[in-house]
Short mmCIF file of C-alpha atoms and ligand atoms in Angstrom, two decimals:
data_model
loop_
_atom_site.label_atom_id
_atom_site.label_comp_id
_atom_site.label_asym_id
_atom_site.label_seq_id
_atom_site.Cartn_x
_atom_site.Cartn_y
_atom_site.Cartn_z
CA UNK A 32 17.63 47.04 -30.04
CA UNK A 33 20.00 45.70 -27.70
CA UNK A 34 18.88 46.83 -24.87
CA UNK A 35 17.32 49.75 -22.95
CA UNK A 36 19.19 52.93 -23.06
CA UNK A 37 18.36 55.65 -19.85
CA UNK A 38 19.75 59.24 -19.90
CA UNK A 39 19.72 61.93 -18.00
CA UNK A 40 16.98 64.42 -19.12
CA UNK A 41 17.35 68.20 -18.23
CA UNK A 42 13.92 68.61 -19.21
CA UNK A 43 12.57 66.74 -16.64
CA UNK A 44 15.27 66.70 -14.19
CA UNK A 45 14.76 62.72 -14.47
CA UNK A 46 16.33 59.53 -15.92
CA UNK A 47 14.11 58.27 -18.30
CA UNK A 48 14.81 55.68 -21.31
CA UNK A 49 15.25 56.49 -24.15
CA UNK A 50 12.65 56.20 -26.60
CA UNK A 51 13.34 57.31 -30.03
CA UNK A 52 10.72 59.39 -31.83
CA UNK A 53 11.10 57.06 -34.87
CA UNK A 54 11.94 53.48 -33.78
CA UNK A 55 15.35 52.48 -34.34
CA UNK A 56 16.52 55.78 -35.81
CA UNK A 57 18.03 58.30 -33.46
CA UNK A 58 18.60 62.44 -34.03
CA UNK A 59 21.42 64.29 -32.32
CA UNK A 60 21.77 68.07 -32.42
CA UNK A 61 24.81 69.78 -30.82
CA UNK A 62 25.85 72.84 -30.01
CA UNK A 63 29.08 73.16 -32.39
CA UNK A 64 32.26 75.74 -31.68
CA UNK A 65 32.51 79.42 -32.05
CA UNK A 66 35.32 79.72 -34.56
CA UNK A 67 36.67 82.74 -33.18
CA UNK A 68 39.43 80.90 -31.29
CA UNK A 69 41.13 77.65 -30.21
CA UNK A 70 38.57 75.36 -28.75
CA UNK A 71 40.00 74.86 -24.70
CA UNK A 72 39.55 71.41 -23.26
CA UNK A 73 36.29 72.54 -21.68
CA UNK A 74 34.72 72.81 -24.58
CA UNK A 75 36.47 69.51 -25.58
CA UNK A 76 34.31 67.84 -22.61
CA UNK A 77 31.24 68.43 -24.33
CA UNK A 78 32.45 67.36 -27.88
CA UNK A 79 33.50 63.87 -26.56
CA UNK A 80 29.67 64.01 -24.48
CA UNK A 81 28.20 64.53 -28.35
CA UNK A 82 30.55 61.71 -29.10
CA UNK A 83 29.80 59.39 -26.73
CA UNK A 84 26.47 59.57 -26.91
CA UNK A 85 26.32 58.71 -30.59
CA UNK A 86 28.85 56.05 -29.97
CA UNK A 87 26.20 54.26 -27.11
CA UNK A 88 23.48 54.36 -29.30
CA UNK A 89 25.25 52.87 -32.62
CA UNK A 90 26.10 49.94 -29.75
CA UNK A 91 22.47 49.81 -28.49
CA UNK A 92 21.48 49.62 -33.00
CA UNK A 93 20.40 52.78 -33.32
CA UNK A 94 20.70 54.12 -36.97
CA UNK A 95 22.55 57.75 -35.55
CA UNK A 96 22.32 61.07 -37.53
CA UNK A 97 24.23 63.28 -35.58
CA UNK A 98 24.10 67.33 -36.37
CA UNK A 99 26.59 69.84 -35.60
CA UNK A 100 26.71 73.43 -36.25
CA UNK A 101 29.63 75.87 -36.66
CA UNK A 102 28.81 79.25 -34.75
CA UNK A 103 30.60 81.60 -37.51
CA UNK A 104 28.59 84.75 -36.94
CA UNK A 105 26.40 86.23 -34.31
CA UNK A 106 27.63 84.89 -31.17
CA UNK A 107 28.09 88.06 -28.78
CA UNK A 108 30.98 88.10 -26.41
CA UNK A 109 28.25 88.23 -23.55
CA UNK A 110 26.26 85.39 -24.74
CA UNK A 111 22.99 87.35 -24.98
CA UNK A 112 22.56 90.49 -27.28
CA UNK A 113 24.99 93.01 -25.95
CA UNK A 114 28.71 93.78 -26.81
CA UNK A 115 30.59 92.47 -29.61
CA UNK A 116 30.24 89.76 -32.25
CA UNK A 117 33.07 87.08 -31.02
CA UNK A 118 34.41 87.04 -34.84
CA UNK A 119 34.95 90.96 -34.51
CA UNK A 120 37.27 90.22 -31.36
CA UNK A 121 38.33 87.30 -33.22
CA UNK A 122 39.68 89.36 -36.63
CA UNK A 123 41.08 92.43 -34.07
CA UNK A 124 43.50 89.64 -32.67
CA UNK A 125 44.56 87.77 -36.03
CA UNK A 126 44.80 91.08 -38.44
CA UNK A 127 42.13 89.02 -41.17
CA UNK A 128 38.70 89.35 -41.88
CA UNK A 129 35.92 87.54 -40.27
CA UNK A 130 36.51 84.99 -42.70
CA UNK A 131 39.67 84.26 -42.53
CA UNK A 132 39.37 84.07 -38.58
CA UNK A 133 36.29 81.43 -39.25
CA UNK A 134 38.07 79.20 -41.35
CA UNK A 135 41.29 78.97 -39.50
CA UNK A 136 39.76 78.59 -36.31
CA UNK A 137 37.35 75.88 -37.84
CA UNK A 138 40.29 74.01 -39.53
CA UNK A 139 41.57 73.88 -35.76
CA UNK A 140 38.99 72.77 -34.41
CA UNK A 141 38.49 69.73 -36.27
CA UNK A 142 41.94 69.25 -35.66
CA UNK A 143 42.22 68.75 -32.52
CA UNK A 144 38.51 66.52 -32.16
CA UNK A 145 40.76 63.75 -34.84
CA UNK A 146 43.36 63.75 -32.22
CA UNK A 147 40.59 62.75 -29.78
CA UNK A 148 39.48 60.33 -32.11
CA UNK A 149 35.99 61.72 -32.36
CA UNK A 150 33.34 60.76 -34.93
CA UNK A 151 32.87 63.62 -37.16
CA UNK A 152 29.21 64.69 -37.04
CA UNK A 153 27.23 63.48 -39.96
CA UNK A 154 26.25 66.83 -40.71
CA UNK A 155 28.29 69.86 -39.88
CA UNK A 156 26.31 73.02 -41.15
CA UNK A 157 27.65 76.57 -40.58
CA UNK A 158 25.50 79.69 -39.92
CA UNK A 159 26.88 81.87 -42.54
CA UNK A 160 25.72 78.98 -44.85
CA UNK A 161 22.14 78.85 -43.74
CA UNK A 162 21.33 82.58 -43.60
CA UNK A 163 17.81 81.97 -46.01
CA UNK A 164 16.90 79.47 -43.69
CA UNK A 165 17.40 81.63 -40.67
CA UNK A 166 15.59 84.26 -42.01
CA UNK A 167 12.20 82.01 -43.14
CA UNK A 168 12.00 81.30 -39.40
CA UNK A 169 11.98 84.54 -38.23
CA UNK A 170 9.21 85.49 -40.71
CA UNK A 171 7.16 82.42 -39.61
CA UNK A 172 8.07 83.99 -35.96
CA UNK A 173 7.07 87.11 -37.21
CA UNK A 174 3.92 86.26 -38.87
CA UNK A 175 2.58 84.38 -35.88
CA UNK A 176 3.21 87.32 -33.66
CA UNK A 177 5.86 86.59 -31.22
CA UNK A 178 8.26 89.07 -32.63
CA UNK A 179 8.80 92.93 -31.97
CA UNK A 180 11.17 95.41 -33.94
CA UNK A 181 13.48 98.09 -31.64
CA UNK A 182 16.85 100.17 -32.32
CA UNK A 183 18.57 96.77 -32.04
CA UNK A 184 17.08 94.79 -34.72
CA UNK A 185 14.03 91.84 -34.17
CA UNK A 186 13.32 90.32 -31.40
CA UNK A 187 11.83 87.51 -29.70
CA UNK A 188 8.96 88.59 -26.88
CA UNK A 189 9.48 85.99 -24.51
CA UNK A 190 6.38 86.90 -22.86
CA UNK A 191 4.13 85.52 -25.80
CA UNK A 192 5.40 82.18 -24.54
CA UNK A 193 3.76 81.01 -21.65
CA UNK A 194 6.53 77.92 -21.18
CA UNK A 195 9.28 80.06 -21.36
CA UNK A 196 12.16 78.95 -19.58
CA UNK A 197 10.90 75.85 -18.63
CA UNK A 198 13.86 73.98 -18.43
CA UNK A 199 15.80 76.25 -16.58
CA UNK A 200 13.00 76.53 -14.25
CA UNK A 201 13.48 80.79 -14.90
CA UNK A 202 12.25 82.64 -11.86
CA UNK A 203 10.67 84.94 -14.99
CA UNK A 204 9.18 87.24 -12.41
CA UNK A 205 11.82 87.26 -10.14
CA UNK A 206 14.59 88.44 -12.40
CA UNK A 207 15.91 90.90 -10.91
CA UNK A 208 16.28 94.69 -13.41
CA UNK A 209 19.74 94.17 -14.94
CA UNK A 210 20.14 90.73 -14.28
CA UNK A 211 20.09 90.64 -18.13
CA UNK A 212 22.12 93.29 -19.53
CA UNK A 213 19.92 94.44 -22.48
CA UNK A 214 18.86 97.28 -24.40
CA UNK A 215 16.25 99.77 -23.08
CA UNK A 216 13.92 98.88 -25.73
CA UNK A 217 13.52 95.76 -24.86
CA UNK A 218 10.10 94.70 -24.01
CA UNK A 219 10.92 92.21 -21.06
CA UNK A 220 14.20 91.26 -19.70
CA UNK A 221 14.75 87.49 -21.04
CA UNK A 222 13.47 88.93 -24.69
CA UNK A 223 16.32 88.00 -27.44
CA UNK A 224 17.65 89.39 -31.00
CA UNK A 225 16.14 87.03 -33.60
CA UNK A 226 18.06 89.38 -36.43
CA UNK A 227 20.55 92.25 -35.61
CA UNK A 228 21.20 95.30 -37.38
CA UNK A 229 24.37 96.51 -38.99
CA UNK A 230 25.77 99.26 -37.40
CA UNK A 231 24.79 102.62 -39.66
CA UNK A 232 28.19 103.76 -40.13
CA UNK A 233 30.30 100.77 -40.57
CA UNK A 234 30.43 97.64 -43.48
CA UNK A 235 30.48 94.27 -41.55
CA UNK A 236 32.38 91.45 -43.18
CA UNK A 237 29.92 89.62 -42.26
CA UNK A 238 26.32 90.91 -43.10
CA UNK A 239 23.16 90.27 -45.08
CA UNK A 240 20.24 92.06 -46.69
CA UNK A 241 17.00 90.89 -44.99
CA UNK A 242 13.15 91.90 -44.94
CA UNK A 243 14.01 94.22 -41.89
CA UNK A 244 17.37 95.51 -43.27
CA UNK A 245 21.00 94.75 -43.56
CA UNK A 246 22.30 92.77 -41.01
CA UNK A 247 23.17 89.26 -39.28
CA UNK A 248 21.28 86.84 -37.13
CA UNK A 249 21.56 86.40 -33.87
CA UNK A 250 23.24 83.41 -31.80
CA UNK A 251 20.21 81.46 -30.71
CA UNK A 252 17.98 81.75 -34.25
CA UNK A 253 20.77 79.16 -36.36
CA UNK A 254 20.25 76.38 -34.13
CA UNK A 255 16.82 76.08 -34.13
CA UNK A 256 16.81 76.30 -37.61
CA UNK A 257 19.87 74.48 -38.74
CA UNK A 258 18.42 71.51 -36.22
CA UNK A 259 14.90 71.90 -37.61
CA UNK A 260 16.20 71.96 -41.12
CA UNK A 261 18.00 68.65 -40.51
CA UNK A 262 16.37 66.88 -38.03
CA UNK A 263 12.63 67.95 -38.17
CA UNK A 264 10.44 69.92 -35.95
CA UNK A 265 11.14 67.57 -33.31
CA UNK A 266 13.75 65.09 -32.76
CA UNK A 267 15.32 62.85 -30.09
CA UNK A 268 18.57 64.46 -28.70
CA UNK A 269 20.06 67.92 -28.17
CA UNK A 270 23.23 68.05 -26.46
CA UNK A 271 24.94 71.23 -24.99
CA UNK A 272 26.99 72.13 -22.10
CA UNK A 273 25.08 73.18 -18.85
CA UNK A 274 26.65 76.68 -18.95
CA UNK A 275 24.00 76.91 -22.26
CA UNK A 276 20.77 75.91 -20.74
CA UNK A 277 19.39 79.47 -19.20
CA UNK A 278 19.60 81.40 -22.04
CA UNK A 279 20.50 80.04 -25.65
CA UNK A 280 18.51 76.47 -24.89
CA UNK A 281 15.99 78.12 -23.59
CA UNK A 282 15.60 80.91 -26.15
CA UNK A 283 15.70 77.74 -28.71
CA UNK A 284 13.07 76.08 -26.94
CA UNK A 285 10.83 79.27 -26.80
CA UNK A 286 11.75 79.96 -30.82
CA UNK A 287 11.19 76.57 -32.11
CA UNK A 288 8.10 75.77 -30.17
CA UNK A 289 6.69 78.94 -31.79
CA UNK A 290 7.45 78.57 -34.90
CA UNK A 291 6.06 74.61 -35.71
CA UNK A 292 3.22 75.84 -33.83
CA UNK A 293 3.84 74.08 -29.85
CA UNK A 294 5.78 70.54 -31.29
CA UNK A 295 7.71 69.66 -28.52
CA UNK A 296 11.38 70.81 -29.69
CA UNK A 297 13.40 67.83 -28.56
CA UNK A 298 12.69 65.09 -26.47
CA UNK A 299 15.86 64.36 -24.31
CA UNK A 300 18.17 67.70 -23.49
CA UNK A 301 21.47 66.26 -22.25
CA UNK A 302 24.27 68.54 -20.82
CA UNK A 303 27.23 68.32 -19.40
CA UNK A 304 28.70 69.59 -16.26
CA UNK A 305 31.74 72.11 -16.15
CA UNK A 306 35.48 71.21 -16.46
CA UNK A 307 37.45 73.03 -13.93
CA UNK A 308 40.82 73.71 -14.12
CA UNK A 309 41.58 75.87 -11.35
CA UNK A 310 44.86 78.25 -11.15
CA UNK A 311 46.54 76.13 -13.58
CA UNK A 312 48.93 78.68 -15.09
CA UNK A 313 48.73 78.60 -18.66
CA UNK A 314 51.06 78.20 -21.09
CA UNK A 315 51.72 81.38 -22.67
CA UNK A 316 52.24 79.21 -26.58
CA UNK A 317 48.69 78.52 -26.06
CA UNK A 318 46.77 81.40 -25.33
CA UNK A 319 45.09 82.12 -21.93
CA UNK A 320 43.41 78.49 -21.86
CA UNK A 321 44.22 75.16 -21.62
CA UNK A 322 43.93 73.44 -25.59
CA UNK A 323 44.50 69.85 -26.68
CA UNK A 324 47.83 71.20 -28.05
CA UNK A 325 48.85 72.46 -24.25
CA UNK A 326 48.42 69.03 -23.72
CA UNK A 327 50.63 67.98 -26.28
CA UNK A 328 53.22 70.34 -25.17
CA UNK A 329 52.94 68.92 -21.38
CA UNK A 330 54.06 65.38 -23.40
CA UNK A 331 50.34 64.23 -23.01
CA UNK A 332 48.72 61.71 -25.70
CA UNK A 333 45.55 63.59 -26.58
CA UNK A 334 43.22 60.25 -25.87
CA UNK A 335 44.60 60.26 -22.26
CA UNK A 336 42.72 63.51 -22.09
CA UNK A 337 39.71 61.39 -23.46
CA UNK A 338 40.25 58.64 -20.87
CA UNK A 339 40.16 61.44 -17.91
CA UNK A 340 36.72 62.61 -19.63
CA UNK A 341 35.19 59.04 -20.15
CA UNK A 342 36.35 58.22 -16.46
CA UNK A 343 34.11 61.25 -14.65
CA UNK A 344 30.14 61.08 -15.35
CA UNK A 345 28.97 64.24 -17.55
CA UNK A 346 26.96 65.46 -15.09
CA UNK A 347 29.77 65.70 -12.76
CA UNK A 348 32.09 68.92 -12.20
CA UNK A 349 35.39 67.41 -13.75
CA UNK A 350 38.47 68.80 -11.73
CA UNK A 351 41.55 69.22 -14.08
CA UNK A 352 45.13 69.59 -12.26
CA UNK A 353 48.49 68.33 -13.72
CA UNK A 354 48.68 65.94 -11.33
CA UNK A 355 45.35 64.01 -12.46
CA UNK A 356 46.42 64.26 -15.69
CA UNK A 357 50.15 62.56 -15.02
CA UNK A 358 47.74 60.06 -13.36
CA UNK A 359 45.54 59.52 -15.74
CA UNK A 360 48.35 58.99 -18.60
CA UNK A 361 49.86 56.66 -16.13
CA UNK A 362 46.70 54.16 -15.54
CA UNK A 363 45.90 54.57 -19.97
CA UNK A 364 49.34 53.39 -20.54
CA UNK A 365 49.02 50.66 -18.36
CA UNK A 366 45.27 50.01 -20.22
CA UNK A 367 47.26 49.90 -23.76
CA UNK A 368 50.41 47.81 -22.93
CA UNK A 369 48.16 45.11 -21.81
CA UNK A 370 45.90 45.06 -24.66
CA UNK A 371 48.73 45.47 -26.74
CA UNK A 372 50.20 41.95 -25.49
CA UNK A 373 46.98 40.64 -25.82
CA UNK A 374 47.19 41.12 -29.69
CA UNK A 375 49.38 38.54 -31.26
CA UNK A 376 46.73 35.81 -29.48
CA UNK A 377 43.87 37.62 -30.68
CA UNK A 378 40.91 34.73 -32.78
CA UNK A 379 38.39 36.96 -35.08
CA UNK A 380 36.43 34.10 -34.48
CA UNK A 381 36.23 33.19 -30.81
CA UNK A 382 32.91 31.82 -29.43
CA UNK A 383 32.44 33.67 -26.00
CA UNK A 384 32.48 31.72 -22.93
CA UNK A 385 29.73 32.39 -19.87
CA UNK A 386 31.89 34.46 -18.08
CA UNK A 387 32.95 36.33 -20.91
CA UNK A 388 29.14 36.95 -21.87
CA UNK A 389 28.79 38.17 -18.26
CA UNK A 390 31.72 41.21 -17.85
CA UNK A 391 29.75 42.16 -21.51
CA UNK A 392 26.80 42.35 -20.13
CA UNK A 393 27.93 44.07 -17.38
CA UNK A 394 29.69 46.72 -19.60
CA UNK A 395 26.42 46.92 -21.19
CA UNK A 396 24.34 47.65 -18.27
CA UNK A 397 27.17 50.38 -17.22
CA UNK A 398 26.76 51.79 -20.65
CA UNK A 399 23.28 51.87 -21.18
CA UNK A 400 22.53 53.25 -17.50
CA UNK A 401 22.96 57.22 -18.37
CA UNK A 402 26.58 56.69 -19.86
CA UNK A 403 28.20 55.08 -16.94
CA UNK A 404 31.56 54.99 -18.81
CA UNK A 405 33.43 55.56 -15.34
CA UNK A 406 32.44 51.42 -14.48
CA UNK A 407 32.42 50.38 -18.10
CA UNK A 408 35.92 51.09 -17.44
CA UNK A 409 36.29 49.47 -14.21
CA UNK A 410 34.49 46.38 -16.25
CA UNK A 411 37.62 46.11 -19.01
CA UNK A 412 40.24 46.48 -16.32
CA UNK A 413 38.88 43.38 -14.53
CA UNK A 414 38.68 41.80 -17.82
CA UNK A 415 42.03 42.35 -18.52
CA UNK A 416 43.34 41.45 -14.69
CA UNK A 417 41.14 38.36 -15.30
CA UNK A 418 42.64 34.95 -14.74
CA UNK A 419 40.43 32.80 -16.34
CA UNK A 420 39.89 34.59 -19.68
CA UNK A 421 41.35 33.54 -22.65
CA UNK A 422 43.76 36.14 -24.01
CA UNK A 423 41.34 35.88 -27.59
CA UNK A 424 38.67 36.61 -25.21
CA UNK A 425 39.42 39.21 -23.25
CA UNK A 426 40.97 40.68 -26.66
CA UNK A 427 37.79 40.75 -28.37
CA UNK A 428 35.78 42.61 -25.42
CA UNK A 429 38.00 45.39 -25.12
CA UNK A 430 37.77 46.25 -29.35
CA UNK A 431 34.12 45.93 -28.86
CA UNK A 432 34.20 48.32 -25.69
CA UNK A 433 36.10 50.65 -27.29
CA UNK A 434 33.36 51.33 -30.02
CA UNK A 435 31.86 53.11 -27.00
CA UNK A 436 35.48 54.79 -25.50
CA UNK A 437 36.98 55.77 -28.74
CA UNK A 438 39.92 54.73 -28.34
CA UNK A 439 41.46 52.96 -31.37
CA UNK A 440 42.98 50.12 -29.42
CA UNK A 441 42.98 48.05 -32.93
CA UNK A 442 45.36 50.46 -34.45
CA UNK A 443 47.47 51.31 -31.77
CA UNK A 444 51.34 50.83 -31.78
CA UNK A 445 53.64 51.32 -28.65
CA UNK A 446 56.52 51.38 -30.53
CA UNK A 447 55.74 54.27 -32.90
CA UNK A 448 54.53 56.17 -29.73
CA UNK A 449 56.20 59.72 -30.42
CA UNK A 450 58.28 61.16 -27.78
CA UNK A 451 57.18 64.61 -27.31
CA UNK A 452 59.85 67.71 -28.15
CA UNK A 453 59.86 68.49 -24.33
CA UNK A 454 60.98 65.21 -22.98
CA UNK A 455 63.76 65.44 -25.97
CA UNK A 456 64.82 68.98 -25.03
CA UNK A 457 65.12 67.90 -21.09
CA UNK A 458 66.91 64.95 -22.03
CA UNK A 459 69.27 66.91 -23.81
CA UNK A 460 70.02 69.18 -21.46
CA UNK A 461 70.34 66.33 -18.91
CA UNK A 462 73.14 65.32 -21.37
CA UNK A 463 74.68 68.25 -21.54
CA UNK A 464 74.44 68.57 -17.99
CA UNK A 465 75.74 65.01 -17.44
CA UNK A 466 78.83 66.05 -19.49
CA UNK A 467 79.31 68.70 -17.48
CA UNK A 468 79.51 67.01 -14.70
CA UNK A 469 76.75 69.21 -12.96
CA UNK A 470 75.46 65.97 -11.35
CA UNK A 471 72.61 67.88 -9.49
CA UNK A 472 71.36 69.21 -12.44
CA UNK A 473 71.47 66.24 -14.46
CA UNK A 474 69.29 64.55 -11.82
CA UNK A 475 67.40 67.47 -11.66
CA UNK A 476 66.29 66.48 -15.29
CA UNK A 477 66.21 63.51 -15.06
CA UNK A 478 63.34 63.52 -12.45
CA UNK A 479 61.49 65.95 -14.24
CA UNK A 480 61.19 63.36 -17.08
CA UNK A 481 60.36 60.87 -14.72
CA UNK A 482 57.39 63.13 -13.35
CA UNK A 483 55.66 63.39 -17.18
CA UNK A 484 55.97 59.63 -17.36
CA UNK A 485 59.46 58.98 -19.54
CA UNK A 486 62.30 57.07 -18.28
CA UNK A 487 66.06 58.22 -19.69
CA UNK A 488 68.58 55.76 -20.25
CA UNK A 489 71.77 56.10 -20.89
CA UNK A 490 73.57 53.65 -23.31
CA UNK A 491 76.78 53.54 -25.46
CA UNK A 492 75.24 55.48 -28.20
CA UNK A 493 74.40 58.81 -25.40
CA UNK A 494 71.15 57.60 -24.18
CA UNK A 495 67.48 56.40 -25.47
CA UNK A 496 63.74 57.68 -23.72
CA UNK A 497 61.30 55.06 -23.28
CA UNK A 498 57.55 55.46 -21.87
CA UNK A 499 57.30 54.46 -18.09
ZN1 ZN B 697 23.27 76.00 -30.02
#
């Protein structure tokens, strides 16, 4: 190995190193979308976490298997075992079946993770496609006694488990009545469906025949198995977002743990603090939400959104505005017009110098110490304000730092940087404005153009837009 690797355990509240279960091999299990709608960029934040993660340890010579599931049935608007199935809402808005909704939304998805140049997962499995496996678990659940059967369907008595909780440090006792919205059958509050019933007088597109009846699985249960299935009974990394520790880690905790009979389900839980974005006002094209393709709209390279990720620690809140975004763009642009000049000098073959060797090991050091990506950053920017680095040099750290950012320096291009429809339609209403001779306007434009980070020109052929 490289080097030692520290995170940021939720488990224990500590930063420990990281010490894979099997030596030099390291497993990664996270929480995939619900394909019910676009993904918005706060669900982006814990994609590129997932990403990053697996990026560090391939650095560090780890041999990464990273899982990812697809939630494509049983995820309940309220995120426990109440109201509806998010693919019901889903196929009421779209006018397909739950299907159709799945697939589209999935297809989206994936979309917009290429245009934040993220790894795709190793494995991606989907619920829907691991239905059998779901439903061996609950048996084994079922046969060791930690299961109950009401109106609902089967559930998990969390009371059976003496850790339950444990991460979240639940005040079990304390929970107040209600707290958890469930049904009166329920044996204890924090209890969860394991397998749901079909409603008696409807068909569900999406539904199976089980031991206990026709119906679908809940959230929780495909996790623990897809991960289980993949992974083992217990492997290195699970990754989430923190909104997901209280009840759907912990219920996988408390399921897994029972079922392989008290393995420890995974060793390092790593989450990821909120993105907030305020009282931005969204853009109506986009839904209610702020996507990857609002961005794109805004005139807004999708991997400046990854640099504004990179640049706050995941276990910091991540304030979104407009303004820090503009910002942002402004400082990655600067990042890739200086690497860019560095190119035509680059040497495949360059022998690092002492000083060069020192800014990598201090990248390293930022890396390795719980994903400091914030100062790795700081690192290349002093490495590419350096004075005494070669231009070969400095050109060689940055492609090997941005294994770790994701950035796809190598391949970039300035000059087949795509101005966005919005700075074209200003522009040519600036025009139009200009040959009008509604000179306030015109300017009017023209600094709006200015504000999302394009410069207009105007030349003998009407004008041309260039990147600030
Ligand atoms: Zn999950």
């Amino acid at each position: 190995m490289n080097g030692k690797v520290y995170f940021s355990n939720s488990l224990s509240r500590e930063k420990e190193e990281f010490i894979a279960l099997e030596a030099g091999k390291a497993g990664i299990y996270s929480c995939g979308p619900t394909v019910y709608h676009d993904a918005h960029i706060g669900n982006m934040r814990h994609v590129l976490l997932a990403d990053t993660t697996k990026r560090v340890l391939r650095v560090a010579g780890y041999d990464v298997k990273h899982v990812m599931n697809i939630t494509d049935v049983g995820h309940l608007v309220g995120d426990g075992d109440d109201g509806e199935d998010k693919m019901e809402v889903g196929k009421a808005r779209e006018g397909m079946d739950a299907w159709g909704v799945a697939k589209k939304y999935e297809e989206s998805f994936f979309v917009d993770t290429k245009r934040l140049n993220v790894i795709r997962p190793d494995v991606v499995c989907h619920a829907t496609g691991h239905i059998p496996e779901q439903i061996a678990m609950i048996k084994t659940l079922e046969e060791k006694g930690f299961t109950y059967i009401n109106s609902d369907g089967v559930y998990f008595d969390t009371s059976k488990y003496s850790d339950y909780g444990k991460m979240a440090k639940l005040d079990i006792e304390g929970l107040e009545a209600g707290s958890r919205v469930g049904f009166n059958d329920k044996k204890n509050k924090t209890d969860f469906a394991l397998w749901k019933f079909s409603p008696k007088d409807e068909k569900r597109d999406m539904e199976w025949d089980s031991p206990w009846g026709m119906g679908f699985p809940g959230w929780h249960i495909e996790c623990s198995a897809m991960a289980m299935k993949y992974l083992g009974d217990s492997f290195d990394i699970h990754t989430g977002g923190m909104d997901l520790i209280p009840v759907h880690h912990s219920n996988e905790i408390a399921q897994s743990e029972c079922a392989s009979g008290c393995k420890p389900f995974v060793k390092y839980w790593l989450h990821n603090e909120f993105l907030n974005t305020g009282d931005i006002k969204m853009s109506k094209s986009s839904g209610e939400f702020l996507t990857i393709q609002s961005l794109i709209d805004a005139g807004y390279d999708p991997l400046a959104f990854r640099y504004l990720c990179l640049n706050t620690h995941y276990r910091k809140p991540l304030n979104f505005s407009w303004e820090i975004m503009q910002n942002i763009a402004k400082i990655y642009q600067k990042m890739k017009t200086k690497i860019l000049a560095l190119k035509e000098n680059s040497d495949d073959n360059i022998t690092l110098s002492d000083l060069a060797m020192k800014y990598d090991a201090d990248f390293k050091s930022a890396i390795y110490n719980d994903m400091n990506i914030s100062l790795a950053l700081t690192t290349s920017n002093l490495i590419l304000n350096d004075k005494i680095l070669s231009d070969a040099e400095k050109y060689s750290l940055i492609l090997s730092h941005d294994l770790v950012y994701g950035f796809d320096f190598e391949n970039m291009d300035l000059e087949v940087l795509e101005i966005p429809k919005n700075i074209i339609e200003l522009a040519e209403k600036r025009k139009a404005a200009k040959d009008n001779k509604e000179w306030e306007s015109s300017d009017k434009y023209r600094d709006q153009i200015l504000k999302l980070g394009y410069i207009v020109k105007d030349n003998k052929d009407g004008y041309e837009i260039i990147k600030e």
